[in-house]
Short mmCIF file of C-alpha atoms in Angstrom, two decimals:
data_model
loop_
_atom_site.label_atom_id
_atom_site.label_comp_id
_atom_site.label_asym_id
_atom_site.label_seq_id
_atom_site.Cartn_x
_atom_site.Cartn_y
_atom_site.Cartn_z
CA UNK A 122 -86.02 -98.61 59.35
CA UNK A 123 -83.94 -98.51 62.28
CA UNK A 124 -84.92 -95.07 64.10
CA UNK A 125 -83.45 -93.82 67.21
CA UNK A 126 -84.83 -90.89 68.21
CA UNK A 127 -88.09 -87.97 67.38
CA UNK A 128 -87.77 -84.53 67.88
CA UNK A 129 -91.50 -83.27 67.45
CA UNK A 130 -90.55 -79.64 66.79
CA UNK A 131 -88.07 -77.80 65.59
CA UNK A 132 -87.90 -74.02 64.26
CA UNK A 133 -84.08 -74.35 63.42
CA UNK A 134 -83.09 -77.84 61.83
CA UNK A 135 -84.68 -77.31 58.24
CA UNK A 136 -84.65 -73.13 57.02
CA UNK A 137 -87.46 -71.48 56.82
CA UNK A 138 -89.69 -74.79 57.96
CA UNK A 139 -92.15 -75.80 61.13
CA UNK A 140 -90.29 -79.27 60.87
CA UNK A 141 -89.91 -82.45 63.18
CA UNK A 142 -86.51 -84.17 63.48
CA UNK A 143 -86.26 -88.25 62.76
CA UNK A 144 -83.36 -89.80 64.02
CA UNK A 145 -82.10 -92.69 62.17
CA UNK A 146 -79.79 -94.82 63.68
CA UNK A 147 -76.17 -96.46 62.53
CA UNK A 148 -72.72 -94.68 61.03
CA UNK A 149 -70.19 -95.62 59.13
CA UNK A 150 -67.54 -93.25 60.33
CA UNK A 151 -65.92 -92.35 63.70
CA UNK A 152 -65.62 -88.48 63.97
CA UNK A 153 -64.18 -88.22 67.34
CA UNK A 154 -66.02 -85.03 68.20
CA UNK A 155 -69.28 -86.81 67.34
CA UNK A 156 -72.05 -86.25 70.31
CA UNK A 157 -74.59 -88.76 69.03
CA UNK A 158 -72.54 -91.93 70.30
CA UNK A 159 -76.11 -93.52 70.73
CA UNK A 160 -76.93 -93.28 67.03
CA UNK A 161 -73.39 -93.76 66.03
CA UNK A 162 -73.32 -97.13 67.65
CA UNK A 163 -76.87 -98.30 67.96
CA UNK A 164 -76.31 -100.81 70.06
CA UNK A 165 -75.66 -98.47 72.45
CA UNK A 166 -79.29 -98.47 72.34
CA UNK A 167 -81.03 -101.45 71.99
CA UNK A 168 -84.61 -101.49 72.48
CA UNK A 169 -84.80 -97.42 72.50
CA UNK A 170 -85.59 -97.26 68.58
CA UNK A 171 -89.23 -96.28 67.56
CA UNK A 172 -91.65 -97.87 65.03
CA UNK A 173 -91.46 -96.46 61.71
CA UNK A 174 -95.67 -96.67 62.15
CA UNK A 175 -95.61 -94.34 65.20
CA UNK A 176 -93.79 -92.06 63.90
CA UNK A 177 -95.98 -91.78 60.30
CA UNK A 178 -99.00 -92.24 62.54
CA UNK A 179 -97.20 -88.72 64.22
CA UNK A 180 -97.07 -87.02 60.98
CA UNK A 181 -100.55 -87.91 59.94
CA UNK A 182 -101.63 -86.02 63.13
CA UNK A 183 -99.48 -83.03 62.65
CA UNK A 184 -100.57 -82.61 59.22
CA UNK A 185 -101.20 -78.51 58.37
CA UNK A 186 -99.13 -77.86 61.33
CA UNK A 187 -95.50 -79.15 60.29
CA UNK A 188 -94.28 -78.09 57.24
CA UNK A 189 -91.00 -80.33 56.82
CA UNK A 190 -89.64 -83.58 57.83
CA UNK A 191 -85.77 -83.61 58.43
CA UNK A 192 -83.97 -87.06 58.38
CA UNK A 193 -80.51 -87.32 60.32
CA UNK A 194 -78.37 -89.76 61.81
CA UNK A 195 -76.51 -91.40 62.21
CA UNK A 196 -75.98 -91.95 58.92
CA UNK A 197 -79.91 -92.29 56.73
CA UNK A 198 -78.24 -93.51 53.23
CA UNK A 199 -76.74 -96.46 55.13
CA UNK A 200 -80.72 -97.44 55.14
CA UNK A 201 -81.89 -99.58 52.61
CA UNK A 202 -85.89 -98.90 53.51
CA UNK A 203 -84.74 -94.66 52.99
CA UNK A 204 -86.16 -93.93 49.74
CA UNK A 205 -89.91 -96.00 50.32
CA UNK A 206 -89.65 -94.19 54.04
CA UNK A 207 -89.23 -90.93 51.96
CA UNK A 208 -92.12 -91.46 49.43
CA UNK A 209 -94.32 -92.21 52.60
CA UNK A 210 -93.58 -88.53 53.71
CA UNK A 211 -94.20 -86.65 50.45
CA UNK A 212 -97.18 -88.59 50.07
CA UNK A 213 -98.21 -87.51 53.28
CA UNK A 214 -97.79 -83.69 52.30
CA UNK A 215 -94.00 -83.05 53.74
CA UNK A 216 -91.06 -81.14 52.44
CA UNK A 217 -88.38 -83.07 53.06
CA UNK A 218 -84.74 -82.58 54.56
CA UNK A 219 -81.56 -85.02 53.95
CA UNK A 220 -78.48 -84.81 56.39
CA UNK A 221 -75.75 -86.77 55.11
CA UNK A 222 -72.00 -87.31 55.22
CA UNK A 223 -72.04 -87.81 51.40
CA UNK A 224 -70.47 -91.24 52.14
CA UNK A 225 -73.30 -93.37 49.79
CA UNK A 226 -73.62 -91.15 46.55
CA UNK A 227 -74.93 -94.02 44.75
CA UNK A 228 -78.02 -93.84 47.46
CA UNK A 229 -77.76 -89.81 47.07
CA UNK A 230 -78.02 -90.24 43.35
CA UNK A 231 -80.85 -92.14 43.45
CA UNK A 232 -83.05 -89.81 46.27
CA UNK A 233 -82.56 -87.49 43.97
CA UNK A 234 -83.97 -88.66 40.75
CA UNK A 235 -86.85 -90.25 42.60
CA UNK A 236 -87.40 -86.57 43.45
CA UNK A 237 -88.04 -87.17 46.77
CA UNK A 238 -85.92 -84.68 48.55
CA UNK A 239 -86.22 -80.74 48.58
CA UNK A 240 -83.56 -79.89 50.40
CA UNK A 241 -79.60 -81.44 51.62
CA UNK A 242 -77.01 -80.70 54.27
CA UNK A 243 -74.31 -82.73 53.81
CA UNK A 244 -71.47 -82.49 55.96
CA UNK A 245 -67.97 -82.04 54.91
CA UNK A 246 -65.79 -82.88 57.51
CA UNK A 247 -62.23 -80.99 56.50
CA UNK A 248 -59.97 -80.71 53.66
CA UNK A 249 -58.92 -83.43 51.19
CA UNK A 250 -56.01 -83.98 53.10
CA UNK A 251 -57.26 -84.48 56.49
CA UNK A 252 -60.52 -86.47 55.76
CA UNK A 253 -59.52 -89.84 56.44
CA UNK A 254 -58.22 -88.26 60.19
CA UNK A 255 -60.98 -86.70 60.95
CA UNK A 256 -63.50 -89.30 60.01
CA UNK A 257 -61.48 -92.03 62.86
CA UNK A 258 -59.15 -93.21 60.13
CA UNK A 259 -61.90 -94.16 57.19
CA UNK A 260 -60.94 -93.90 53.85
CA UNK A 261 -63.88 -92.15 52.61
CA UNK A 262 -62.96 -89.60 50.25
CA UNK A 263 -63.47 -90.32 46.64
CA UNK A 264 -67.26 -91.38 47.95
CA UNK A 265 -67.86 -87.61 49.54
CA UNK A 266 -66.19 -86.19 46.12
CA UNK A 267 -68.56 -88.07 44.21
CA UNK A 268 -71.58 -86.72 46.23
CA UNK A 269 -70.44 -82.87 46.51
CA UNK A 270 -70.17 -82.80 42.95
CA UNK A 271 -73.91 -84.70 42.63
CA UNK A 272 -75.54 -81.73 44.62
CA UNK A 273 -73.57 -78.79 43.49
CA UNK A 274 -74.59 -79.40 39.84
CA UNK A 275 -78.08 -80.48 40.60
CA UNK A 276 -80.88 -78.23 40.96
CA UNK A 277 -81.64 -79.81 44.70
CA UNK A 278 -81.44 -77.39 47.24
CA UNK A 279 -78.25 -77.81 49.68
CA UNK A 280 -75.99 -76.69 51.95
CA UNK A 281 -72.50 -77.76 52.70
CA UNK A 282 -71.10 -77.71 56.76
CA UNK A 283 -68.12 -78.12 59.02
CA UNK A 284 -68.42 -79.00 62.70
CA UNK A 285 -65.07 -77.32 63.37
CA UNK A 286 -62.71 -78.30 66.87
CA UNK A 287 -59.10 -77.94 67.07
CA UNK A 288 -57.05 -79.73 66.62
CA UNK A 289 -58.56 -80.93 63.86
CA UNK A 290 -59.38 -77.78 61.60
CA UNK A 291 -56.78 -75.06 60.81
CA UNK A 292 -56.77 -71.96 58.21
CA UNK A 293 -54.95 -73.94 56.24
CA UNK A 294 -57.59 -77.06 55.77
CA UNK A 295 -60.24 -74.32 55.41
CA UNK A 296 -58.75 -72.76 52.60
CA UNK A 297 -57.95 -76.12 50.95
CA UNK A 298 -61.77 -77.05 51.79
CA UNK A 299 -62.45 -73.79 50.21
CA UNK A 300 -60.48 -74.53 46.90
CA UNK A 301 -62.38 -77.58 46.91
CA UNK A 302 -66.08 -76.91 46.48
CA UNK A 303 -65.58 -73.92 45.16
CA UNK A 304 -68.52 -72.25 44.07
CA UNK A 305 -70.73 -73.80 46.47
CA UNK A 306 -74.24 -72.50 47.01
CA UNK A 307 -73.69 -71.79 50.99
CA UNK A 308 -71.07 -73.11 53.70
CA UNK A 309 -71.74 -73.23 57.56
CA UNK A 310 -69.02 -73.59 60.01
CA UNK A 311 -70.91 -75.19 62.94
CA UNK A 312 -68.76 -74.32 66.09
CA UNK A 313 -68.36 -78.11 68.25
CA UNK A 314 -69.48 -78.22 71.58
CA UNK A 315 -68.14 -80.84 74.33
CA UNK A 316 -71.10 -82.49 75.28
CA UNK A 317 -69.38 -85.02 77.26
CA UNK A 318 -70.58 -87.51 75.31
CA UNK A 319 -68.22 -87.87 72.15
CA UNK A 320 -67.37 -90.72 70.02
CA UNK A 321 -63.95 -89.94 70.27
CA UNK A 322 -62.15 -87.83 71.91
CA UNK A 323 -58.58 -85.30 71.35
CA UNK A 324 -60.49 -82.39 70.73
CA UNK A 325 -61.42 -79.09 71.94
CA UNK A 326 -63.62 -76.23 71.16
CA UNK A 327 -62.09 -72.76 68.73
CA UNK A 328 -62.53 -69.49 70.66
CA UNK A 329 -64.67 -67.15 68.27
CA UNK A 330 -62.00 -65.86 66.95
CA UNK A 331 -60.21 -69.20 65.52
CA UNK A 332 -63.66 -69.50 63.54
CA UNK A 333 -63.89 -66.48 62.42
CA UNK A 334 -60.21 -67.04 61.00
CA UNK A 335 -61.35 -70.40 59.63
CA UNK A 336 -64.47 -68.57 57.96
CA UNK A 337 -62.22 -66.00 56.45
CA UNK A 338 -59.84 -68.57 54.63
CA UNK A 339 -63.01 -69.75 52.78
CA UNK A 340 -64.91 -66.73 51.79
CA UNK A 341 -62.59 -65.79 48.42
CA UNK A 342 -63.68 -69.59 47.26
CA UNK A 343 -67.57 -69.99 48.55
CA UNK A 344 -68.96 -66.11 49.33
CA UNK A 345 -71.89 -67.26 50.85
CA UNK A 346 -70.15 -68.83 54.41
CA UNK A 347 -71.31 -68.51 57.45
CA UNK A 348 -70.63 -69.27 61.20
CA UNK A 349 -74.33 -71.47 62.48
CA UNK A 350 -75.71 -69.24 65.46
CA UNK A 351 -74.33 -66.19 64.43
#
């Protein structure tokens, strides 16, 4: 297991969940707005990652004090060792939290039947007809299509999300997004902030009002959408 980063605490990364945050490191896409470009390209950061034993020795500790584990990236399907790393935290007592870009469905399929996940956010990073864009120019569509459709007629907990910029997500994409995955279970439109540290670059933040414009186009085809942090 290649992981780049803790976060011992956090109220807000997996609902309704004392959790910790473990960063795995590697991706196979290129959003340009991206601000992890450490976990992104782990070489970036050599010699930083942490043993998987520290951290599991860190959850034995924490025991009746967390409540969930979340696992981000990066990307965590890329990681062969994910579903024995996942059986290690339910059989230490955790709920358990997947973020994904719904890029490895045949790793997603799997998680799933081994039952070792309660709960998904996979991102969805535009419409059908702008993926390949805003991914850096990979071809990763059918893959994502194949995973949606895995979670939204599972019985898996999940969540769908956009990390909207311009110029990169328009009324338009939203309501084609919308058309889409219609019927989802819940939709967050995560606004993007510059950190300064992107993976790319080309894009800008949406005023409140562009999201709230690009939360409108969705509503008639997913009711339950929301705008993170509001």
């Amino acid at each position: 297991m290649r992981i780049g980063g803790l976060q011992k605490l956090t109220l807000l990364d997996y609902p309704g969940k004392v959790a910790c945050t473990v960063f795995l490191s590697g991706c196979n896409l290129r959003c340009p707005y991206c601000h992890n470009p450490g976990l992104v390209l782990p070489e970036q950061s050599e010699g930083s990652e942490i043993p998987e034993a520290e951290v599991l020795s860190f959850l034995e500790r924490r025991k009746g004090t967390l409540d969930g584990v979340c696992i981000t990236g990066g990307e965590p399907t890329l990681q062969p060792e994910l579903p024995e790393f996942l059986e290690k935290l339910r059989r230490l007592g955790y709920a358990v939290k997947l973020d994904t870009n719904g890029t490895n469905p045949a790793m997603l399929k799997a998680l799933l039947q081994e039952r070792v996940l309660d709960y998904v956010a996979m991102d969805i990073k535009n419409s059908p007809s702008r993926y390949a864009e805003t991914c850096g120019g990979i071809d990763c569509l059918s893959r994502v299509r194949e995973s949606a459709a895995l979670l939204m007629d599972g019985t898996v907990d999940y969540e769908f999300r956009t990390t909207v910029c311009a110029p990169l997500h328009t009324p338009r994409d939203m309501e084609e997004l919308g058309r889409w995955l219609k019927g989802a279970r819940r939709y967050f439109l995560q606004p993007f902030a510059d950190s300064g540290a992107l993976v790319g670059g080309g894009v800008s933040p949406l005023s409140e009002d562009e999201i709230k414009a690009l939360r409108d186009s969705v509503l008639p085809y997913i009711p339950n959408t929301q705008i993170r942090g509001q």
